[in-house]
Amino acid sequence: MTVSAVTLALSKGRILEESMPLLKAAGIVPAENPATSRKLIIATNRKWVTLIVVRASDVPTYVQYGAADLGVAGKDVLAEHGGAGLYQPLDLGIARCRMMVAVPDHFDYAAAVKQGARLRVATKYLQTAREHFARKGMHVDLIKLYGSMELAPLTGLADAIVDLVATGGTLRANKLKAVETIMPVSARLIVNQAALKLKRAAIAPLLDAFAEAVA
Ligand code: ADP
Ligand code: MG
């Protein structure tokens, strides 16, 4: 019996670094180092498994449309994407951080909330931020940014930001403080729902191998 070809989408940076030991434990060794290679499609020791390297926020899109069968994506990115067409069988427990609201050190967030102040909030995570403030019954003006959110309150662009925080080092370095946790974040294995049915013989053993590598 021939095994179906399977493509796994990863993103450079934390997800890639922290996925490599799990891949290795699952018996998958890339033909070259995806962190340093300029290639975006990388073969592995398992002839039927290919890696592709895409932007973190593009991983769910590749998997949703079946251009990749599997992927590793942060819960932050999945919350923004919505998860359509994706099966999310496994929390890999890697790239852990928290989605948080942060404000300048001197800003009294609790008082602003209490007074019903209309805050300007800069973020890359519009969906997550919108849902969070709606749940709190707060009116906010969301400003979409693509990076370096910390700069927004320092320049007067926004009163607050919604961003990922791991150690808090970046916030401290920019005289900001975290005031609210929106959700804990870690990376999940995602699978195209149709591929899981059509290529079950190839994908199921990979899922088992990842589950074992995580445990
Ligand atoms: P990019 O800057 O292209 O978004 P990153 O490598 O910074 O790429 O982030 C990729 C993913 O890693 C995010 O979607 C998130 O799930 C996770 N992540 C981001 N920042 C942190 C952090 N400070 N600590 C742990 N995980 C993080
Ligand atoms: Mg980053």
XYZ file of C-alpha atoms in Angstrom, residues 100-104 107-109 112-113 116-126 129-130 132-133 138-145 149-163 176 179-180:
51
model
C -3.056 40.611 27.540
C -4.239 44.197 27.753
C -1.373 46.572 28.576
C -1.231 50.299 29.299
C 1.459 52.867 30.224
C -2.270 54.911 33.453
C -5.092 53.980 35.869
C -6.873 51.350 33.778
C -10.865 54.345 33.189
C -12.978 51.160 33.024
C -16.727 54.067 31.204
C -14.008 55.940 29.330
C -13.888 55.193 25.607
C -10.376 53.832 25.114
C -8.346 53.611 21.944
C -6.777 50.181 21.741
C -4.077 49.245 19.221
C -3.663 45.590 18.294
C -2.862 42.995 15.677
C -5.682 40.878 17.167
C -8.892 42.712 16.221
C -9.845 42.329 21.286
C -13.344 43.081 19.986
C -12.925 40.760 24.970
C -14.100 44.348 25.345
C -16.627 48.420 27.206
C -16.753 50.709 24.203
C -13.352 50.864 22.554
C -11.968 52.154 19.289
C -9.739 49.454 17.855
C -6.744 50.437 15.753
C -5.224 47.696 13.617
C -1.434 47.393 13.698
C 2.180 47.411 19.393
C 4.187 48.689 22.392
C 4.940 51.852 20.485
C 1.286 52.881 20.157
C 0.681 54.175 23.734
C 4.134 55.791 23.819
C 3.388 57.902 20.759
C -0.212 58.797 21.587
C -1.665 56.524 18.910
C -3.600 54.541 21.530
C -4.376 54.381 25.269
C -3.885 50.630 25.499
C -2.719 47.628 23.502
C -3.740 44.005 23.221
C -0.654 41.881 22.665
C 4.066 49.557 30.034
C -3.549 44.964 33.367
C -5.743 42.106 32.106
